[in-house]
Coordinates of N, CA and C in Angstrom, one line a residue:
Chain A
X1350 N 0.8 -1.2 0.0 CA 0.0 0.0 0.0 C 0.9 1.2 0.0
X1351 N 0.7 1.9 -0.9 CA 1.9 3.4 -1.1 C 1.2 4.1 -1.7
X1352 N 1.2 5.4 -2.0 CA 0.7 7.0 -2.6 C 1.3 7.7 -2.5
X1353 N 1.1 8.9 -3.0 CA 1.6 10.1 -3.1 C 1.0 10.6 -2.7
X1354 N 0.8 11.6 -0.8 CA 0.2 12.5 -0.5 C 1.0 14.0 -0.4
X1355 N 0.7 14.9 0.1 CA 1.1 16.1 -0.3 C 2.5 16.2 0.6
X1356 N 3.5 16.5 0.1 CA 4.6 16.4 0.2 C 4.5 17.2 1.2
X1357 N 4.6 18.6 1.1 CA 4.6 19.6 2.5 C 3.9 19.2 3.8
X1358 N 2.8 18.8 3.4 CA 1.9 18.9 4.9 C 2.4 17.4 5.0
X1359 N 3.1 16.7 4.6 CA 3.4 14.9 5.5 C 5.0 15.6 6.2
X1360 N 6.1 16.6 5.1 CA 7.1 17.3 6.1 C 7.2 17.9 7.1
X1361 N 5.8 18.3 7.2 CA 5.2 19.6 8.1 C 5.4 18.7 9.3
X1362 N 4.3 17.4 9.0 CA 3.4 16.4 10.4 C 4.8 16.0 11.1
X1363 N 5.8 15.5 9.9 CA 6.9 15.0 10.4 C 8.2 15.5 11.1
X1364 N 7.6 16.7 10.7 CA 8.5 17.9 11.2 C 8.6 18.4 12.9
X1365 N 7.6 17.8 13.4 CA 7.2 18.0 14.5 C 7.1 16.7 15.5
X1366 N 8.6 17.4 16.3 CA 8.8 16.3 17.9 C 8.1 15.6 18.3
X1367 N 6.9 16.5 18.3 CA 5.7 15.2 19.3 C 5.5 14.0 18.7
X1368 N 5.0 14.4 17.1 CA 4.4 13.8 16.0 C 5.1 12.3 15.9
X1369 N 6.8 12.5 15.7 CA 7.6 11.6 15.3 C 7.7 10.8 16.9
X1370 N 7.6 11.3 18.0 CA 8.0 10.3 19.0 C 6.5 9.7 19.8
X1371 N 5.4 10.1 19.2 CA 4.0 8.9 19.0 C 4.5 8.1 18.3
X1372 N 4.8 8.1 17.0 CA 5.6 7.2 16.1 C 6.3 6.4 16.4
X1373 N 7.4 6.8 17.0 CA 7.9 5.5 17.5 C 7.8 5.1 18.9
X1374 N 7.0 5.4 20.0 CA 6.6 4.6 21.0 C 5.6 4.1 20.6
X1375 N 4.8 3.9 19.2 CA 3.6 3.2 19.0 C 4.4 2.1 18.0
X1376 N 5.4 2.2 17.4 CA 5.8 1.3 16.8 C 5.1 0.2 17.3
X1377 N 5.8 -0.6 18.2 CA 6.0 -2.2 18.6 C 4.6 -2.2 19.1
X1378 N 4.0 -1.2 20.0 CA 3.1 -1.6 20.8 C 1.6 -0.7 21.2
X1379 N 0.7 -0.6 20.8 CA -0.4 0.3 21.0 C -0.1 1.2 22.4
X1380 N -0.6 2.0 22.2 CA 0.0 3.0 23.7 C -1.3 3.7 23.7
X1381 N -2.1 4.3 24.8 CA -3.3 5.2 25.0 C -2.3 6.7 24.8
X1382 N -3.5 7.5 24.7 CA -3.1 9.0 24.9 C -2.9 9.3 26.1
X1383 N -3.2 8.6 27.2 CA -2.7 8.7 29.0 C -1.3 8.7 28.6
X1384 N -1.2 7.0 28.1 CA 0.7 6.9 28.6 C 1.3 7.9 27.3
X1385 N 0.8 7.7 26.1 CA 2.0 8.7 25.5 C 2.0 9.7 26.0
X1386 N 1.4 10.7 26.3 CA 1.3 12.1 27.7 C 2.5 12.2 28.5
X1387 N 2.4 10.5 28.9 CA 3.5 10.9 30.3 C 4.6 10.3 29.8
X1388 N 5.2 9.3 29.0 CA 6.5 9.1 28.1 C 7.0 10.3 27.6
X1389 N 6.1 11.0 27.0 CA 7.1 11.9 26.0 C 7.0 13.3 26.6
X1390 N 6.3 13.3 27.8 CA 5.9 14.7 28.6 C 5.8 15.8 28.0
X1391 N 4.1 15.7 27.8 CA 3.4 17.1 27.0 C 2.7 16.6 27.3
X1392 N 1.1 17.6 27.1 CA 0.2 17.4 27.8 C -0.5 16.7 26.9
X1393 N -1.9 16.0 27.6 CA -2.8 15.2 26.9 C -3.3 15.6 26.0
X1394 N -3.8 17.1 26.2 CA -4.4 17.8 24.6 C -3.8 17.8 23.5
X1395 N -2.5 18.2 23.9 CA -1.0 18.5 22.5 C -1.5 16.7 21.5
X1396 N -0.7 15.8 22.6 CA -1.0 14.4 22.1 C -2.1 14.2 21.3
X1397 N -3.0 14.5 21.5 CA -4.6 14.5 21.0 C -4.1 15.0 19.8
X1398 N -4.3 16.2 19.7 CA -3.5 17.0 18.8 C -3.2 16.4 17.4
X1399 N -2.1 15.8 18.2 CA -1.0 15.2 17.2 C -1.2 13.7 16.5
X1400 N -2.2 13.1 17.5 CA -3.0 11.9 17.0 C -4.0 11.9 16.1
X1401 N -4.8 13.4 16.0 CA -5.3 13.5 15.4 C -5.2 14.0 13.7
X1402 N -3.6 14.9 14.1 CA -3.2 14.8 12.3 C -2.3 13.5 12.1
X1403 N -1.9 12.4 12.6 CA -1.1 11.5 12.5 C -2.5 10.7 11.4
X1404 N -3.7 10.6 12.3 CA -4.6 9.7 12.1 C -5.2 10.1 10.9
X1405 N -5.1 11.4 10.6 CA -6.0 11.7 9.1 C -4.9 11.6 8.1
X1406 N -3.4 11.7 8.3 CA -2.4 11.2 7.4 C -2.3 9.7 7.2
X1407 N -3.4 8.8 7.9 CA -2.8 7.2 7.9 C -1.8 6.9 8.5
X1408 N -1.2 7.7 9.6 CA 0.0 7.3 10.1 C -0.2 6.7 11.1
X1409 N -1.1 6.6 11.7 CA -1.7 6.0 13.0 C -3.0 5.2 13.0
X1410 N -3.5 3.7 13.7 CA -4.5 3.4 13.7 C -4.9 3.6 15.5
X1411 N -6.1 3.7 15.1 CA -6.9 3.9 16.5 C -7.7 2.3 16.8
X1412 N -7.7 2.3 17.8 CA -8.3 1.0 18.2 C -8.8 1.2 19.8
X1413 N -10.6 0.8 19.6 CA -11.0 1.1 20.9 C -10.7 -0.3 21.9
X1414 N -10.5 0.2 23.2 CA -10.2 -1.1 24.2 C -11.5 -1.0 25.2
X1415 N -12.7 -2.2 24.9 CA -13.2 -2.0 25.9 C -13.1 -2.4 26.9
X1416 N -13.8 -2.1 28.3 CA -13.5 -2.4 29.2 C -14.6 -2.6 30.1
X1417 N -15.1 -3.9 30.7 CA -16.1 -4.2 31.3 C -17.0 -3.1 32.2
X1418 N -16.0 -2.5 33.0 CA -16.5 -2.0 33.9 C -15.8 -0.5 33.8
X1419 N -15.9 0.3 33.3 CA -15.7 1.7 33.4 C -15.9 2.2 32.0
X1420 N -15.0 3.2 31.6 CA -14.8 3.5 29.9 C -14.0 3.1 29.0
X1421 N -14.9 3.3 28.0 CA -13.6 2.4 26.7 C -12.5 3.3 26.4
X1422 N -11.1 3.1 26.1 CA -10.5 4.2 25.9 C -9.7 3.3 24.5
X1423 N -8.9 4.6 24.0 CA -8.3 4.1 22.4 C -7.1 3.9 22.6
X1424 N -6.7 3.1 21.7 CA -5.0 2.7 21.7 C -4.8 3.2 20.8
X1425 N -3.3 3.4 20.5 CA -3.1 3.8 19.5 C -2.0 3.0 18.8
X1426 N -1.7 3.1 17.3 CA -0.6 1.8 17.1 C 0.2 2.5 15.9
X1427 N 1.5 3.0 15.5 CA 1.7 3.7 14.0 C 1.5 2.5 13.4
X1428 N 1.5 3.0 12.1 CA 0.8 2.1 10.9 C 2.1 2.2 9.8
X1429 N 2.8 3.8 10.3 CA 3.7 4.1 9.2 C 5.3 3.2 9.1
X1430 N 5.6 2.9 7.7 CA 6.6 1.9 8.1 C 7.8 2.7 7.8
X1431 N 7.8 3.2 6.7 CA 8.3 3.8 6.1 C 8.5 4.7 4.8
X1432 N 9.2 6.3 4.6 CA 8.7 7.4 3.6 C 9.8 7.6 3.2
X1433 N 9.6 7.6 1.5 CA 10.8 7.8 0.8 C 10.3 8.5 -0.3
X1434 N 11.3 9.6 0.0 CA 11.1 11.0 -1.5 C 12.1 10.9 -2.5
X1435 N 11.3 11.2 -3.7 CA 12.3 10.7 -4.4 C 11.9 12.6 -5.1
X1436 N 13.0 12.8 -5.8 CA 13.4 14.1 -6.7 C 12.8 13.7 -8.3
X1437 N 12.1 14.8 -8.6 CA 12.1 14.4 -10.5 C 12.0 15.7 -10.7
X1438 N 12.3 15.4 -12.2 CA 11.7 17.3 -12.6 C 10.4 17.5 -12.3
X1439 N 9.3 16.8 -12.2 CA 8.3 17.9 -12.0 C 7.9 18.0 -9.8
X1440 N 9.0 17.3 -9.3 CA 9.0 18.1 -7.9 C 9.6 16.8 -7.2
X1441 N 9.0 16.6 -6.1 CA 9.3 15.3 -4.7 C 8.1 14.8 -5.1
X1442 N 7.6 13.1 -5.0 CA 7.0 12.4 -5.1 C 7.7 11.8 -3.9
X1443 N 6.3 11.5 -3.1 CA 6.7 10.3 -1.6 C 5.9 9.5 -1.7
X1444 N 6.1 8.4 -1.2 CA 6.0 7.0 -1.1 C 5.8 6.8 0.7
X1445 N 4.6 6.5 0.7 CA 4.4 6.3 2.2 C 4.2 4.7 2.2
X1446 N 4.9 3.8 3.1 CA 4.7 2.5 3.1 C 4.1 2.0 4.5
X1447 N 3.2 1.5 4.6 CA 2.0 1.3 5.7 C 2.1 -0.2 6.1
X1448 N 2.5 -0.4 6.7 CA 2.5 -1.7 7.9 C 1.0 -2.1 8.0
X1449 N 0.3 -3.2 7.1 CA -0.9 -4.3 7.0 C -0.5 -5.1 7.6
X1450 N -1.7 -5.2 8.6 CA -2.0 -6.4 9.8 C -3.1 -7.3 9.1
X1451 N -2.8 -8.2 9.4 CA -3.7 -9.7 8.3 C -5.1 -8.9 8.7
X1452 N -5.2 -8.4 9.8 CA -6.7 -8.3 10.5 C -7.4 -7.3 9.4
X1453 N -6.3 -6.2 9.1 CA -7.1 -5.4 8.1 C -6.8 -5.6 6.4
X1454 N -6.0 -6.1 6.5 CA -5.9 -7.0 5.2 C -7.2 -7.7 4.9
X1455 N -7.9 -8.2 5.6 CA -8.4 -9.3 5.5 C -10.0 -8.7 5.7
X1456 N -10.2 -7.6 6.1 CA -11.3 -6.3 6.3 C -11.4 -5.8 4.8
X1457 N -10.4 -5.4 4.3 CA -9.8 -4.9 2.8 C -10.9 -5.8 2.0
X1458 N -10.3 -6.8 2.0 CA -10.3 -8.1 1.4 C -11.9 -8.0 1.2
X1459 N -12.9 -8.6 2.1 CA -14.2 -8.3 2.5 C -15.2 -7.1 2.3
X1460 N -14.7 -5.9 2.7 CA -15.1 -5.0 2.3 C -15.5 -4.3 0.9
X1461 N -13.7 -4.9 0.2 CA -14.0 -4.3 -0.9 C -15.0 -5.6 -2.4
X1462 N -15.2 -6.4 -1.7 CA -16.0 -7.7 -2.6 C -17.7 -6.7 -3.0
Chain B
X1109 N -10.5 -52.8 -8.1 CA -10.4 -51.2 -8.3 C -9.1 -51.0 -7.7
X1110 N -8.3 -49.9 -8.1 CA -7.3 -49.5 -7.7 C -7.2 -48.9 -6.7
X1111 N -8.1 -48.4 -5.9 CA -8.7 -48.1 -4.4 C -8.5 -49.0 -3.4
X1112 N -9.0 -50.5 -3.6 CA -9.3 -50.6 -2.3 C -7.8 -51.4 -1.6
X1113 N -6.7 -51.8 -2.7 CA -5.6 -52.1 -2.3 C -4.6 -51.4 -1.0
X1114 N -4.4 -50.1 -1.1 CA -4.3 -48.9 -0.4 C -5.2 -49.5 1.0
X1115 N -6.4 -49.1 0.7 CA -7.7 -49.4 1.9 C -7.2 -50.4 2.8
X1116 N -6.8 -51.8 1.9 CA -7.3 -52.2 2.8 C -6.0 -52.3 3.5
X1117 N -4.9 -52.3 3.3 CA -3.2 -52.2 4.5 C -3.4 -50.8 5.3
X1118 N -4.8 -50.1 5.1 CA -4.4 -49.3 6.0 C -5.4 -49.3 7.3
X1119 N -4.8 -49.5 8.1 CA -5.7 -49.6 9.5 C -6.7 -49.3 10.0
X1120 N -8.2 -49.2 10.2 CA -9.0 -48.4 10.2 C -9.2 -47.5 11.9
X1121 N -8.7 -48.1 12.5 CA -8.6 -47.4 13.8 C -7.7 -45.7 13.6
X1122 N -6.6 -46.0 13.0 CA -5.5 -45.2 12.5 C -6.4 -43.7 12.0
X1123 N -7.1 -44.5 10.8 CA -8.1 -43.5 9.9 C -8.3 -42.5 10.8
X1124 N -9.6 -43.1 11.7 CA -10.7 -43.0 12.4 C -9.7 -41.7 13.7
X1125 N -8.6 -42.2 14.0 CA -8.1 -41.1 15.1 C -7.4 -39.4 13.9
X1126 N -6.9 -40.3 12.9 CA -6.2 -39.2 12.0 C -7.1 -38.0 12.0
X1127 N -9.0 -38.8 11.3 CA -9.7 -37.7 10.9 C -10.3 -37.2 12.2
X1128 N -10.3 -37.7 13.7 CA -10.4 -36.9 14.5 C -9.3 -35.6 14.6
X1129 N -8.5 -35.8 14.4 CA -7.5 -34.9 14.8 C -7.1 -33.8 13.7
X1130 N -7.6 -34.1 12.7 CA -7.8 -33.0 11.4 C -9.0 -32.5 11.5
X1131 N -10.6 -33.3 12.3 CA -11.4 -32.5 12.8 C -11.2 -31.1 13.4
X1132 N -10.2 -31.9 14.3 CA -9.5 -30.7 15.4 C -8.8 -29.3 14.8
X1133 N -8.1 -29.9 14.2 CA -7.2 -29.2 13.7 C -7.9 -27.3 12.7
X1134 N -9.3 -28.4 12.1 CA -10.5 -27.4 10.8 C -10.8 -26.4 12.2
X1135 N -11.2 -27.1 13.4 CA -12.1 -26.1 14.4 C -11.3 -25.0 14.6
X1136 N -9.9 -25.2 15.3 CA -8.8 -24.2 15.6 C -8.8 -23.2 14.3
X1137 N -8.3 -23.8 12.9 CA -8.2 -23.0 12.0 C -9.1 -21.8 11.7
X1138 N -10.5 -22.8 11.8 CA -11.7 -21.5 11.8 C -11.9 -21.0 12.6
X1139 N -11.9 -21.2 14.0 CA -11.9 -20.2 15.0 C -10.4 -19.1 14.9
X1140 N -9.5 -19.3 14.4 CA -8.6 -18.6 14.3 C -8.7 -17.5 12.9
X1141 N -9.4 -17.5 12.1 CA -9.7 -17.3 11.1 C -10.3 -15.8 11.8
X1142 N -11.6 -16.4 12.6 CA -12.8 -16.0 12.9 C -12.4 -14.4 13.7
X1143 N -11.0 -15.2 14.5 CA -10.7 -14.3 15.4 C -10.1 -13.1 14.7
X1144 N -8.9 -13.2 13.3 CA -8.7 -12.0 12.2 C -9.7 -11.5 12.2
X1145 N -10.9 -11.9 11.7 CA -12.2 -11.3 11.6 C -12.7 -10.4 12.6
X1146 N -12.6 -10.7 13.7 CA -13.0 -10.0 14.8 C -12.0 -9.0 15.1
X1147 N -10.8 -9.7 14.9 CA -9.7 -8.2 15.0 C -9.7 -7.4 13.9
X1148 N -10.3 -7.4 12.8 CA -10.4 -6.6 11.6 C -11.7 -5.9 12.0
X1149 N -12.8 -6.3 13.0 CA -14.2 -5.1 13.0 C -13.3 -4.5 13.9
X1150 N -12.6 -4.7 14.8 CA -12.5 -3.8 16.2 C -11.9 -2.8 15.8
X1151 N -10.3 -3.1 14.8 CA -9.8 -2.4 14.4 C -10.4 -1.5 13.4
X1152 N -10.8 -1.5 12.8 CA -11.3 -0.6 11.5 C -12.8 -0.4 11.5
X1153 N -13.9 -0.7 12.8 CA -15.0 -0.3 13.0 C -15.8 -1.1 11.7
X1154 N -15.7 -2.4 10.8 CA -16.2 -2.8 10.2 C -17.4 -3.8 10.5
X1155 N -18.7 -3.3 10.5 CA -19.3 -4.3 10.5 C -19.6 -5.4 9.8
X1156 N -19.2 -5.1 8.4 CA -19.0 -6.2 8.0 C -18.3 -7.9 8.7
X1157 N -16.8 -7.0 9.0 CA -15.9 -8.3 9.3 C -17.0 -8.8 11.2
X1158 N -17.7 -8.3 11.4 CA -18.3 -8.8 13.0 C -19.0 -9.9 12.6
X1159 N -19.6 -9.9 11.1 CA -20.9 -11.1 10.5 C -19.8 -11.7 10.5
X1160 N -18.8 -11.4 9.4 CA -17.7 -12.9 9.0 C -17.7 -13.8 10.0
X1161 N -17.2 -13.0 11.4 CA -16.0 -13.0 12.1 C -17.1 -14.4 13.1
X1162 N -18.4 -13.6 13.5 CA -19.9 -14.8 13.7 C -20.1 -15.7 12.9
X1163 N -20.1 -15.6 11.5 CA -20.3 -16.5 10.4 C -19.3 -18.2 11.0
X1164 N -18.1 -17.5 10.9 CA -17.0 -18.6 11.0 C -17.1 -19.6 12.4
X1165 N -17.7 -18.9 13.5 CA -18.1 -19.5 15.2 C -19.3 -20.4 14.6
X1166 N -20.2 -19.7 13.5 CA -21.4 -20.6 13.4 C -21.5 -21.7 12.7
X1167 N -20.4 -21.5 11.6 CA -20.1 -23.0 10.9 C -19.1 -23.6 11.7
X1168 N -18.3 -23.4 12.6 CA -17.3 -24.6 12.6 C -17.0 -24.8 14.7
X1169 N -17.3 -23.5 14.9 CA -17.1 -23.5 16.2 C -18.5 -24.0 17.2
X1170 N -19.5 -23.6 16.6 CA -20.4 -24.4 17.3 C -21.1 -25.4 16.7
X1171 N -21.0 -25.8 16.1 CA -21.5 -27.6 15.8 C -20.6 -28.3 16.4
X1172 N -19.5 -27.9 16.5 CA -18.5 -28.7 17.4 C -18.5 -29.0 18.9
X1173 N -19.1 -27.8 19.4 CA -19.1 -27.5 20.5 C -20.6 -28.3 21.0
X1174 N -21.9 -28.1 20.2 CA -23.0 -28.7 20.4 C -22.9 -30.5 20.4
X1175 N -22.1 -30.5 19.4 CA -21.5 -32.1 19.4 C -21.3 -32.8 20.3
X1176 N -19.8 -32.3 21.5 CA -19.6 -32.5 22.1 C -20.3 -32.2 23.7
X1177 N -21.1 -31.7 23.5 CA -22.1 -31.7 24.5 C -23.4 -32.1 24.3
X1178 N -24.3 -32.2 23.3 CA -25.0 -32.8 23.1 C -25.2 -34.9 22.6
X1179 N -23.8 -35.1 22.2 CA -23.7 -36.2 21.8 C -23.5 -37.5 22.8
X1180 N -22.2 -36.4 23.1 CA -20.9 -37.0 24.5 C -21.2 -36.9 25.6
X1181 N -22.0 -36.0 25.8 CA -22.1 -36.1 27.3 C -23.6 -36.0 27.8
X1182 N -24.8 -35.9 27.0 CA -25.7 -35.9 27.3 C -26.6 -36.9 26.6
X1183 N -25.8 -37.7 25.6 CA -26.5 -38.8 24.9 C -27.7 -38.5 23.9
X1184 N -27.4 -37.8 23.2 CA -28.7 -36.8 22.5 C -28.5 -37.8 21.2
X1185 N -29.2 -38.5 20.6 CA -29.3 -38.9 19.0 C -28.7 -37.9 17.9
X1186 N -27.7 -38.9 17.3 CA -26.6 -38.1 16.4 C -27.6 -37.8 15.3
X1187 N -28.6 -38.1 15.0 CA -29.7 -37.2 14.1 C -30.1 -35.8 14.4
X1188 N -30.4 -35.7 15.8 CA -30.7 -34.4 16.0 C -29.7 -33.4 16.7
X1189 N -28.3 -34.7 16.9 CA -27.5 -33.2 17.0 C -26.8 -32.7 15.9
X1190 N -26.5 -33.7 14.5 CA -26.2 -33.2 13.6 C -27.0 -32.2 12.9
X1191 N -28.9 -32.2 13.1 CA -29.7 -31.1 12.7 C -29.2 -29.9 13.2
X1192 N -28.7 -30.2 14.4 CA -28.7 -28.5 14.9 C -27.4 -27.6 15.0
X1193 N -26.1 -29.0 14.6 CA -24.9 -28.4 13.9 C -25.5 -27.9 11.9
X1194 N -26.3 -28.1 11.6 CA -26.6 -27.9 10.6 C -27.3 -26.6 10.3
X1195 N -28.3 -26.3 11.2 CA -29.0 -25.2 11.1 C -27.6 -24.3 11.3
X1196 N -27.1 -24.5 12.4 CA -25.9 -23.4 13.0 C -25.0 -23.0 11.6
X1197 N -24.8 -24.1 11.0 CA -24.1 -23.9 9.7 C -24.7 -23.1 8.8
X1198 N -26.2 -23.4 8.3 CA -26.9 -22.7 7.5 C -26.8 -21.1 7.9
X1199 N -26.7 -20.8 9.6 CA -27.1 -19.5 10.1 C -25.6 -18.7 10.0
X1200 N -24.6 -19.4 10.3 CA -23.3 -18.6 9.9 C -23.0 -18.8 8.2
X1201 N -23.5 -19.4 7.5 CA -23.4 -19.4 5.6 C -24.3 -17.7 5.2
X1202 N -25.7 -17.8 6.2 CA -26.1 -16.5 5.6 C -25.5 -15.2 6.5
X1203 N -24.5 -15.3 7.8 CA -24.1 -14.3 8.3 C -22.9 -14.1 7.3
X1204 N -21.9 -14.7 6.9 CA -20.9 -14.3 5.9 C -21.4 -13.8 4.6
X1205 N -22.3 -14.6 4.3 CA -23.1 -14.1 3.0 C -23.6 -12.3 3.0
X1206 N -24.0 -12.4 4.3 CA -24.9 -10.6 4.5 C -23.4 -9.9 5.2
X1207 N -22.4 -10.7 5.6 CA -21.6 -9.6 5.7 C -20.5 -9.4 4.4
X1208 N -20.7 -9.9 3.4 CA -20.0 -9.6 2.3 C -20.7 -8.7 1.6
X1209 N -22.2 -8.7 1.7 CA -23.0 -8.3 0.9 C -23.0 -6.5 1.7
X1210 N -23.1 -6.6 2.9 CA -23.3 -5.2 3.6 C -22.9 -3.9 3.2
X1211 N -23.3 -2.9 2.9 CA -22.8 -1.8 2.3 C -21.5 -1.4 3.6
X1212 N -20.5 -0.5 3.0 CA -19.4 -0.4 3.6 C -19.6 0.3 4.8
X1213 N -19.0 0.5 5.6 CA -19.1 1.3 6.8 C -18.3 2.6 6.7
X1214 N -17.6 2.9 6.1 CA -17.1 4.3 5.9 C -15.6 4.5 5.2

């Protein structure tokens, strides 16, 4: 799964501390907006924030955790594997490469029938 | 016939535990299957994959399950517990069926 979205605003998202180290404390392992808050020390809004343009770039999947007995709250997981710009004459073309989990592979799969 | 030579050197007790154990083997698969499916609605809010994800419990995980409690341990006539692994079958064929069919969720 790869595209070309708009070059500036994916340098912009990535341009920005918070943004990249949700990124990689979600790598390996879903994290809520509690703990990334207190790992990367900023506040829960900023995080929100930043989850929220991660999530509209595909950089991030959200996943709700319920929970028997109180409220459900979201995980969060990067999605992003890796972005590579390449030069041509008519500008930068990126390549965003997205880490598919069988689970949504297989959602894909179904959905699109 | 070229069949039954095979047949008959082969032991029928042998058969009989093998295709238990490849029984076993179909249940795990589909319930494992079932579970991607489940982890594909949670993740991505698909209602579709929640039918699949039901569909696959209702063909493979509960006839098995009725089986083994209706058969084995309660002595129920393998006629009517095979009817009601059957209906369960029929009812997870049309939940995968309506969840392929389902318009997308967004």
């Amino acid at each position: 799964m790869s595209d070309s979205p708009d070059v500036a605003a994916l340098t912009d998202l990535l341009a920005d501390d918070c943004a990249r180290q949700i990124l990689v404390e979600t790598k390996e392992q879903a994290c809520s907006a509690a703990v990334l808050s207190e790992r990367i020390g900023v506040s829960e809004p900023t995080v929100y924030r930043r989850l929220e343009r991660l999530r509209a770039a595909d950089l991030v999947t959200e996943e709700v955790q319920v929970v028997t007995d109180g409220k459900n709250f979201s995980v969060y997981r990067a999605q992003l594997d890796g972005v590579e710009f390449d030069l041509t004459e008519d500008g930068f073309e990126v390549t965003v490469s997205r880490r598919q989990r069988m689970a949504d592979r297989f959602t894909q799969l179904v959905e699109d029938m | 016939m070229m069949l039954e030579l095979p047949l008959q050197s082969f032991d029928l007790e042998t058969l009989s535990l093998a295709r238990q154990l490849s029984e076993i083997v179909t249940i795990v698969l589909g319930l494992a299957i079932s579970y991607i499916a489940y982890r594909g609605y949670r993740r991505n809010q698909s209602r579709a994959m929640l039918f699949v994800a039901a569909g696959f419990v209702l063909i493979i995980g509960i006839p098995a399950v009725v089986t083994v409690l209706l058969y084995f341990l309660l002595d129920v006539p393998i006629e009517i517990v095979n009817s009601v692994g059957q209906v369960s079958e029929l009812v997870g064929m049309t939940a995968i069926l309506y969840g392929l069919w389902t318009p997308r969720s967004g």
